Coordinates of N, CA and C in Angstrom, one line a residue:
N14 N 133.4 106.3 100.5 CA 133.9 107.2 101.6 C 134.7 108.4 101.1
R15 N 135.4 108.1 100.0 CA 136.3 109.3 99.4 C 135.3 110.6 99.3
A16 N 134.1 110.3 98.8 CA 133.2 111.4 98.5 C 132.9 112.2 99.7
A17 N 132.5 111.5 100.8 CA 132.4 112.0 102.2 C 133.6 112.8 102.5
L18 N 134.9 112.3 102.6 CA 136.2 113.2 102.5 C 136.3 114.2 101.9
R19 N 135.8 114.2 100.9 CA 135.9 115.4 99.9 C 135.0 116.4 100.3
E20 N 133.8 116.2 100.5 CA 132.8 117.3 101.3 C 133.4 117.8 102.6
L21 N 134.2 117.1 103.3 CA 134.5 117.6 104.3 C 136.0 118.2 104.5
G22 N 136.7 118.2 103.3 CA 138.0 119.0 103.1 C 139.0 118.1 103.7
W23 N 138.7 116.6 103.8 CA 140.0 115.6 104.1 C 140.4 115.0 103.5
L24 N 140.1 115.1 101.9 CA 140.6 114.3 101.2 C 142.0 114.2 100.9
E25 N 142.9 115.6 101.2 CA 144.0 115.7 101.0 C 144.9 116.3 102.2
N26 N 144.1 116.6 103.1 CA 144.4 117.1 104.4 C 143.6 116.3 105.6
D27 N 144.2 116.1 106.7 CA 143.7 115.3 108.1 C 143.1 116.1 108.6
P28 N 142.1 115.7 109.3 CA 140.9 116.3 110.1 C 141.8 116.9 111.4
P29 N 141.5 118.1 112.1 CA 141.8 118.6 113.3 C 142.6 117.5 114.3
Q30 N 141.6 116.6 114.7 CA 141.8 115.6 115.7 C 141.8 114.3 115.3
G31 N 142.0 113.9 114.2 CA 142.3 112.8 113.5 C 143.4 112.4 112.3
R32 N 143.3 111.3 111.8 CA 144.1 111.0 110.6 C 143.3 110.2 109.8
V33 N 143.8 110.6 108.3 CA 143.0 109.9 107.2 C 144.0 108.6 106.8
E34 N 143.8 107.5 107.2 CA 144.7 106.5 106.3 C 144.9 106.3 104.9
R35 N 146.1 106.4 104.7 CA 146.5 106.4 103.0 C 147.3 105.9 102.6
K36 N 147.3 105.0 101.4 CA 147.9 104.1 100.8 C 148.7 104.5 99.4
T37 N 149.9 104.4 99.4 CA 150.5 105.3 97.9 C 149.8 106.6 97.8
G38 N 149.8 107.3 99.1 CA 149.0 108.6 99.1 C 147.7 108.8 98.7
L39 N 146.9 107.9 98.6 CA 145.7 107.9 98.1 C 145.1 107.4 99.6
P40 N 143.6 108.2 99.9 CA 142.9 107.8 100.9 C 142.1 106.5 101.1
T41 N 142.3 105.7 102.2 CA 141.7 104.3 101.8 C 140.3 104.4 102.3
G42 N 139.7 105.6 102.6 CA 138.2 106.1 103.3 C 138.4 105.5 104.7
L43 N 139.4 105.2 105.5 CA 139.3 104.9 106.8 C 139.8 105.9 107.7
V44 N 139.1 106.7 108.6 CA 139.7 108.0 109.3 C 139.8 107.5 110.8
Q45 N 140.8 107.4 111.4 CA 141.1 107.1 112.7 C 141.3 108.4 113.8
G46 N 141.1 108.2 115.1 CA 141.1 109.0 116.2 C 140.3 110.2 116.1
L47 N 139.0 109.8 115.6 CA 137.9 111.1 115.7 C 136.9 110.8 117.1
E48 N 137.4 109.9 118.0 CA 136.5 109.7 119.0 C 136.3 111.0 120.0
T49 N 137.2 112.0 120.3 CA 136.8 113.3 120.7 C 135.8 114.1 120.0
T50 N 136.3 113.9 118.8 CA 135.3 115.0 117.8 C 133.9 114.3 117.7
I51 N 133.7 113.1 117.8 CA 132.7 112.7 117.7 C 131.6 112.7 119.2
S52 N 132.5 112.5 120.0 CA 131.9 112.8 121.5 C 131.5 114.2 121.8
D53 N 132.2 115.0 121.2 CA 131.9 116.6 121.3 C 130.5 117.0 120.6
W54 N 130.6 116.3 119.4 CA 129.5 116.4 118.5 C 128.1 115.9 119.2
M55 N 128.4 114.7 119.9 CA 127.1 114.1 120.4 C 126.7 114.9 121.7
R56 N 127.5 115.5 122.3 CA 127.1 116.4 123.7 C 126.3 117.4 123.1
T57 N 126.5 118.1 121.9 CA 125.9 119.3 121.5 C 124.3 118.6 121.1
R58 N 124.1 117.6 120.8 CA 122.9 116.9 120.2 C 121.8 116.7 121.5
Q59 N 121.0 117.7 122.0 CA 120.4 117.7 123.0 C 118.9 118.0 122.7
G60 N 117.9 117.4 123.7 CA 116.6 117.6 123.7 C 116.0 116.5 122.6
P61 N 114.8 117.0 122.1 CA 114.1 115.9 121.1 C 114.9 115.7 119.7
A62 N 115.6 116.6 119.4 CA 116.0 116.5 117.9 C 116.9 115.1 117.3
P63 N 117.4 114.3 118.4 CA 117.8 113.0 117.8 C 116.7 112.2 117.3
E64 N 115.4 112.2 118.2 CA 114.3 111.4 117.8 C 113.6 112.1 116.5
R65 N 113.7 113.3 116.2 CA 113.2 113.7 115.0 C 113.9 113.5 113.9
D66 N 115.4 113.5 114.2 CA 116.2 113.3 113.2 C 115.9 111.4 112.8
L67 N 115.7 110.7 113.7 CA 115.5 109.4 113.6 C 114.2 108.9 112.8
A68 N 113.2 109.8 112.9 CA 111.9 109.6 112.5 C 112.0 110.2 110.9
E69 N 112.9 111.0 110.7 CA 113.0 111.5 109.4 C 113.9 110.6 108.6
T70 N 114.8 110.1 109.1 CA 115.7 109.2 108.5 C 114.6 108.0 108.1
A71 N 113.9 107.5 109.0 CA 113.3 106.5 108.9 C 112.1 106.3 107.6
Q72 N 111.7 107.7 107.6 CA 110.7 107.8 106.6 C 111.4 107.7 105.2
D73 N 112.6 108.7 105.1 CA 113.3 108.7 104.0 C 113.5 107.3 103.6
L74 N 114.2 106.4 104.5 CA 114.4 104.9 104.2 C 113.3 104.2 103.6
L75 N 112.0 104.6 104.2 CA 110.9 103.9 104.0 C 110.5 104.1 102.4
R76 N 110.6 105.4 102.2 CA 110.4 105.7 100.6 C 111.2 105.0 99.8
L77 N 112.4 104.9 100.2 CA 113.4 104.2 99.3 C 113.0 102.6 99.2
G78 N 112.3 102.3 100.0 CA 111.9 100.5 100.2 C 112.2 100.1 101.3
V79 N 113.0 100.7 102.1 CA 113.7 99.7 103.4 C 112.5 99.3 104.4
T80 N 112.0 98.6 104.6 CA 111.1 98.0 105.6 C 111.5 97.0 106.8
A81 N 112.9 97.2 107.0 CA 113.4 96.3 108.0 C 114.8 96.8 108.5
F82 N 115.0 96.7 109.9 CA 116.2 97.1 110.4 C 116.7 95.9 111.3
A83 N 117.9 95.8 111.1 CA 118.9 94.7 112.1 C 120.0 95.5 113.0
D84 N 119.8 95.9 114.0 CA 120.9 96.6 114.7 C 121.8 95.5 115.4
L85 N 122.9 95.5 115.2 CA 123.9 94.3 115.7 C 124.9 95.2 116.4
T86 N 124.8 96.3 117.1 CA 125.7 97.1 117.9 C 125.9 96.2 119.1
P87 N 127.2 95.7 119.1 CA 127.6 94.9 120.2 C 127.4 95.5 121.7
A88 N 127.0 96.8 122.2 CA 126.7 97.3 123.1 C 125.3 97.2 123.5
N89 N 124.4 96.8 122.6 CA 123.0 96.5 122.6 C 122.8 95.6 123.9
R90 N 121.7 95.9 124.6 CA 121.2 94.9 125.7 C 119.7 94.7 125.5
A91 N 119.1 93.6 126.1 CA 117.9 93.1 125.8 C 116.9 94.3 126.5
A92 N 117.4 94.8 127.3 CA 116.6 95.9 128.3 C 116.3 97.0 127.2
D93 N 117.0 97.2 126.2 CA 116.8 98.2 125.2 C 115.7 98.3 124.3
L94 N 115.1 96.9 124.5 CA 114.0 96.5 123.6 C 112.6 97.3 123.8
P95 N 112.3 97.7 124.9 CA 111.1 98.4 125.1 C 111.1 99.6 124.3
D96 N 112.3 100.4 124.3 CA 112.5 101.6 123.9 C 112.2 101.6 122.2
W97 N 112.9 100.8 121.6 CA 112.5 100.4 120.0 C 111.2 100.1 119.9
A98 N 110.8 99.2 120.6 CA 109.3 98.9 120.4 C 108.4 100.2 120.8
R99 N 108.7 101.3 121.6 CA 107.8 102.5 121.9 C 108.1 103.2 120.5
A100 N 109.3 103.1 120.0 CA 109.5 104.1 118.8 C 108.6 103.6 117.5
H101 N 108.8 102.1 117.6 CA 107.8 101.6 116.5 C 106.3 102.0 116.8
A102 N 105.8 101.8 118.1 CA 104.3 102.2 118.4 C 103.9 103.4 118.0
T103 N 104.7 104.5 118.3 CA 104.4 105.6 118.0 C 104.7 106.3 116.5
G104 N 105.3 105.5 115.7 CA 105.6 105.8 114.4 C 106.8 106.3 114.1
V105 N 107.6 106.7 115.2 CA 109.1 107.2 114.8 C 110.0 106.2 113.7
I106 N 109.9 105.0 114.2 CA 110.3 103.8 113.3 C 109.3 103.1 112.7
P107 N 108.7 103.2 111.5 CA 107.9 102.2 110.9 C 108.1 101.0 110.6
Q108 N 109.5 100.7 110.3 CA 110.0 99.5 109.9 C 110.1 98.4 111.0
R109 N 110.2 97.2 110.2 CA 110.4 96.2 111.4 C 111.8 96.2 112.1
V110 N 112.2 95.8 113.4 CA 113.5 95.9 113.9 C 113.8 94.7 114.6
S111 N 115.0 94.3 114.2 CA 115.6 93.0 114.8 C 117.0 93.5 115.5
L112 N 117.0 93.2 117.1 CA 117.8 93.8 118.0 C 118.6 92.8 118.4
W113 N 120.0 92.8 117.9 CA 120.8 92.0 118.5 C 121.8 92.4 119.5
V114 N 122.0 91.8 120.7 CA 122.6 92.0 121.9 C 123.3 91.2 122.5
A115 N 124.1 91.7 123.5 CA 125.0 90.9 124.2 C 124.4 89.7 124.7
G116 N 125.3 88.7 124.7 CA 124.6 87.3 125.4 C 124.1 87.4 126.7
E117 N 125.0 87.9 127.6 CA 124.6 87.6 128.9 C 123.0 88.5 129.3
S118 N 122.7 89.5 128.3 CA 121.6 90.1 128.7 C 120.3 89.5 128.3
L119 N 120.4 87.9 127.6 CA 119.4 87.2 127.0 C 119.2 86.2 128.4
T120 N 119.6 86.1 129.4 CA 119.7 85.2 130.3 C 118.0 85.1 130.6
G121 N 117.4 83.8 130.6 CA 116.3 83.6 130.9 C 115.1 84.3 130.0
R122 N 115.8 84.6 128.7 CA 114.5 85.1 127.6 C 114.4 84.2 126.4
G123 N 113.3 83.8 126.2 CA 112.9 82.9 124.8 C 113.1 84.1 123.8
K124 N 113.1 83.1 122.7 CA 113.0 83.7 121.2 C 111.5 84.6 121.1
A125 N 111.5 85.7 120.5 CA 110.1 86.0 120.2 C 109.5 85.5 119.2
P126 N 108.3 85.5 118.7 CA 107.6 85.0 117.3 C 108.2 85.9 116.3
A127 N 108.3 85.3 115.2 CA 109.1 86.1 114.1 C 107.9 87.3 113.6
A128 N 106.8 86.7 114.2 CA 105.7 88.0 113.6 C 105.9 89.4 114.4
D129 N 106.7 89.1 115.4 CA 106.6 90.5 116.2 C 107.6 91.6 115.6
P130 N 107.1 92.8 115.3 CA 107.4 93.7 114.4 C 108.8 94.4 115.1
V131 N 108.9 94.3 116.5 CA 110.1 94.7 117.2 C 110.5 93.5 118.1
R132 N 111.5 93.0 117.9 CA 112.2 91.5 118.6 C 113.3 91.4 118.8
L133 N 113.8 90.6 119.5 CA 115.3 90.3 120.0 C 115.8 89.4 118.6
G134 N 116.9 89.7 118.2 CA 117.4 88.7 117.0 C 118.4 87.8 117.3
G135 N 119.3 88.0 118.1 CA 120.1 87.1 118.3 C 121.2 87.5 119.2
I136 N 122.4 86.9 119.4 CA 123.4 87.5 120.2 C 124.7 87.9 119.2
K137 N 125.0 89.2 119.6 CA 126.3 89.9 119.0 C 127.3 89.8 119.8
V138 N 128.5 89.2 119.4 CA 129.8 89.2 120.0 C 130.9 90.0 119.4
S139 N 131.7 91.0 120.3 CA 132.8 91.6 119.8 C 134.0 91.3 120.7
L140 N 134.9 90.9 119.7 CA 136.3 90.2 120.4 C 137.2 91.4 120.8
E141 N 136.7 92.5 121.1 CA 137.8 93.7 121.4 C 138.0 93.5 122.7
Q142 N 139.0 94.0 122.8 CA 140.0 93.6 123.9 C 139.0 94.3 125.2
G143 N 139.0 93.5 126.4 CA 138.2 93.9 127.5 C 136.7 93.4 127.6
T144 N 136.1 92.7 126.1 CA 134.9 92.1 126.5 C 135.0 91.0 127.1
P145 N 134.0 90.3 127.8 CA 134.0 89.0 128.5 C 134.3 88.0 127.5
E146 N 133.8 87.8 126.4 CA 134.1 87.0 125.2 C 135.5 86.8 124.7
A147 N 136.2 87.9 125.0 CA 137.4 87.8 124.2 C 138.7 87.4 125.5
E148 N 138.0 86.9 126.6 CA 139.1 86.6 127.8 C 139.6 85.2 127.3
S149 N 139.1 84.3 126.7 CA 139.7 82.8 126.4 C 138.8 82.4 125.3
P150 N 139.1 81.6 124.4 CA 138.1 80.5 123.6 C 137.2 80.0 124.3
E151 N 137.6 79.7 125.6 CA 136.4 78.8 126.4 C 135.3 79.9 127.0
A152 N 135.7 81.0 127.1 CA 134.7 81.9 127.5 C 133.6 82.1 126.2
L153 N 134.3 82.6 124.9 CA 133.4 82.1 124.0 C 132.6 81.0 123.7
A154 N 133.3 80.0 123.9 CA 132.5 78.5 123.7 C 131.2 78.5 124.7
R155 N 131.3 79.1 125.9 CA 130.1 79.2 126.7 C 129.1 80.0 126.1
V156 N 129.4 81.2 125.3 CA 128.1 81.7 124.7 C 127.8 81.0 123.5
F157 N 128.5 80.3 123.1 CA 128.1 79.3 121.8 C 127.3 78.2 122.3
R158 N 127.5 77.7 123.6 CA 126.7 76.7 123.8 C 125.5 77.1 124.6
C159 N 125.5 78.1 125.3 CA 124.2 78.8 126.0 C 123.4 79.3 124.3
A160 N 123.8 79.6 123.2 CA 123.0 79.9 122.2 C 122.3 78.6 121.6
A161 N 123.4 77.8 121.6 CA 122.8 76.5 121.2 C 121.6 75.7 121.8
R162 N 121.7 76.1 123.2 CA 120.7 75.4 124.2 C 119.3 76.1 123.9
N163 N 119.5 77.8 123.5 CA 118.1 78.4 123.6 C 117.8 78.6 122.0
G164 N 118.3 78.3 121.3 CA 117.9 78.6 119.9 C 118.3 79.9 119.4
W165 N 119.1 80.9 119.9 CA 119.6 82.0 119.4 C 120.7 81.8 118.4
P166 N 120.6 82.5 117.2 CA 122.1 82.8 116.5 C 122.9 83.6 116.9
V167 N 124.1 83.6 116.3 CA 125.3 84.4 116.8 C 125.9 85.2 115.6
A168 N 126.3 86.1 115.9 CA 127.0 87.0 114.8 C 128.4 87.5 115.6
V169 N 129.6 87.2 115.2 CA 131.1 87.4 115.8 C 131.5 88.4 115.1
H170 N 132.0 89.7 115.8 CA 132.7 90.4 114.7 C 134.1 90.2 115.0
A171 N 134.8 89.7 113.8 CA 135.8 89.1 114.0 C 136.9 89.6 112.5
V172 N 137.7 90.6 112.8 CA 138.1 91.1 111.6 C 139.3 90.4 111.1
E173 N 140.2 90.3 111.9 CA 141.7 90.1 111.6 C 141.9 88.4 111.8
A174 N 142.8 87.8 111.4 CA 143.1 86.3 111.1 C 142.9 85.9 112.7
G175 N 143.9 86.5 113.6 CA 143.9 85.8 115.1 C 142.4 85.7 115.5
D176 N 141.5 86.7 115.2 CA 140.1 86.7 115.9 C 139.1 85.6 115.1
I177 N 139.6 85.5 113.9 CA 139.0 84.2 113.3 C 139.3 82.8 113.9
A178 N 140.9 82.8 113.9 CA 141.3 81.7 114.7 C 140.8 81.4 116.3
F179 N 140.6 82.5 117.0 CA 140.1 82.3 118.3 C 138.6 81.9 117.9
T180 N 137.9 82.3 117.2 CA 136.5 81.8 117.3 C 136.4 80.4 116.9
L181 N 137.1 79.9 115.7 CA 137.3 78.7 115.7 C 137.6 77.8 116.4
E182 N 138.6 77.9 117.5 CA 139.0 77.2 118.6 C 137.8 77.4 119.5
A183 N 137.0 78.5 119.7 CA 135.9 78.2 120.7 C 134.9 77.3 120.2
L184 N 134.5 77.3 118.8 CA 133.6 76.4 118.1 C 134.3 75.0 118.6
R185 N 135.5 74.6 118.4 CA 135.9 73.3 118.8 C 135.8 73.1 120.1
S186 N 136.0 74.1 121.0 CA 136.1 73.8 122.5 C 134.4 73.7 122.9
A187 N 133.3 74.3 122.3 CA 132.0 74.3 122.4 C 131.5 72.9 122.2
G188 N 132.4 72.2 121.1 CA 131.9 71.0 120.6 C 132.3 69.7 121.3
R189 N 133.1 70.1 122.4 CA 133.6 69.1 123.4 C 132.8 68.7 124.5
H190 N 131.7 69.1 124.6 CA 130.9 68.9 125.5 C 129.5 68.7 125.0
P191 N 129.2 67.2 124.7 CA 127.8 66.9 124.1 C 127.0 66.7 125.3
P192 N 125.8 66.9 124.9 CA 125.2 67.0 123.6 C 125.1 68.4 123.1
Y193 N 125.9 68.8 122.0 CA 125.6 70.0 121.6 C 125.4 70.0 120.0
V194 N 124.5 71.0 119.8 CA 124.4 71.3 118.2 C 124.8 73.0 118.0
P195 N 125.6 73.2 117.1 CA 126.4 74.4 116.8 C 125.3 75.3 116.5
P196 N 125.3 76.6 117.1 CA 124.2 77.5 116.7 C 124.5 78.0 115.5
W197 N 123.2 78.7 114.9 CA 123.5 79.2 113.6 C 124.5 80.6 113.7
L198 N 125.4 80.5 112.9 CA 126.7 81.6 113.3 C 127.1 82.1 112.0
R199 N 127.5 83.5 112.1 CA 128.2 84.0 111.2 C 129.5 84.8 111.7
I200 N 130.5 84.8 110.8 CA 131.7 85.9 111.2 C 131.4 87.1 110.4
E201 N 131.5 88.4 111.0 CA 131.3 89.5 110.5 C 132.5 90.3 110.5
D202 N 132.9 91.0 109.1 CA 133.6 91.7 108.8 C 135.2 91.3 108.8
G203 N 135.2 89.9 108.3 CA 136.3 89.3 108.1 C 137.2 90.0 107.2
H204 N 138.5 90.2 107.1 CA 139.4 91.1 106.5 C 140.0 90.4 105.4
L205 N 141.0 90.2 105.7 CA 142.1 89.3 104.7 C 142.2 88.1 105.3
I206 N 141.5 87.1 105.3 CA 141.4 85.7 105.7 C 142.4 84.9 105.2
P207 N 143.6 84.2 106.0 CA 144.5 83.4 105.3 C 143.9 82.2 104.6
P208 N 144.4 81.7 103.5 CA 144.0 80.6 102.9 C 143.6 79.3 104.0
A209 N 144.5 79.3 105.0 CA 144.5 78.1 105.7 C 143.1 78.1 106.7
L210 N 142.7 79.2 107.0 CA 141.7 79.4 107.9 C 140.6 79.4 106.8
V211 N 140.5 79.8 105.7 CA 139.6 79.7 104.5 C 139.0 78.4 104.6
R212 N 140.1 77.4 104.4 CA 140.0 75.8 104.2 C 139.2 75.2 105.4
E213 N 139.6 75.7 106.6 CA 139.1 75.1 107.8 C 137.8 75.6 107.9
L214 N 137.3 76.9 107.6 CA 136.0 77.3 107.8 C 135.0 76.6 106.7
E215 N 135.6 76.4 105.4 CA 134.7 75.6 104.5 C 134.6 74.1 104.9
G216 N 135.7 73.7 105.7 CA 135.5 72.2 106.3 C 134.4 72.1 107.5
M217 N 134.1 73.4 108.0 CA 132.9 73.3 108.9 C 131.5 73.6 108.4
E218 N 131.2 73.6 107.1 CA 130.0 73.5 106.5 C 129.1 72.2 106.9
P219 N 128.0 72.4 107.1 CA 126.9 73.6 107.1 C 126.9 74.2 108.5
T220 N 127.6 73.7 109.8 CA 127.2 74.3 110.8 C 128.0 75.8 110.9
F221 N 128.6 76.4 109.8 CA 129.2 77.8 109.7 C 129.0 78.3 108.7
P222 N 127.5 78.7 108.2 CA 127.1 79.2 107.1 C 127.6 80.6 106.5
K223 N 128.2 81.4 107.3 CA 128.3 82.8 106.7 C 129.6 83.6 107.1
V224 N 130.4 84.0 106.4 CA 131.4 84.6 106.6 C 131.1 86.1 105.7
S225 N 130.9 87.1 106.5 CA 130.5 88.4 105.5 C 132.0 89.5 105.7
N226 N 131.9 90.3 104.8 CA 133.0 91.3 104.9 C 132.1 92.6 104.4

């Protein structure tokens, strides 16, 4: 990220509408407060240009050997799948695509065969304030129980210790309503996980297979 900051001229100076996080005077690579700048830039991207950019990027990545994508954006919905399927069918994206979506959009949907080049991959949960799953551990537990019944894997975006503790409490709550088999689950983007939580995560194997940073 520092190389990108250098190219933008933000290595030593903050952007006009944002702030570069620094520790002991050195940039960490994190830039905050660019929402307005990015929104303004997106509004200038009109017409078919984004699709052309997507096709060119997909071809560049294909030449590098990238043959599949997994999109785990929390705002995804199952209704978005036809757009991805159309992009694949028309050659805009030659790669296989696994689309992870918000849990409520999977109601009534079964898992697609693994051979499908564009398919729903699982449930993506964000614990940011205002999302339904973040209201209470029981709300997230309902997602886990639904995923377990229907065979969907779950990925939870939980960065801080409080988010991870919240997720563990939801897992415990889900398990209090048998019959229940925990879904395949991973915590994504765990930052600095306290040792006590690490030990608790270890104690939940094999039902808690992955913690990624």
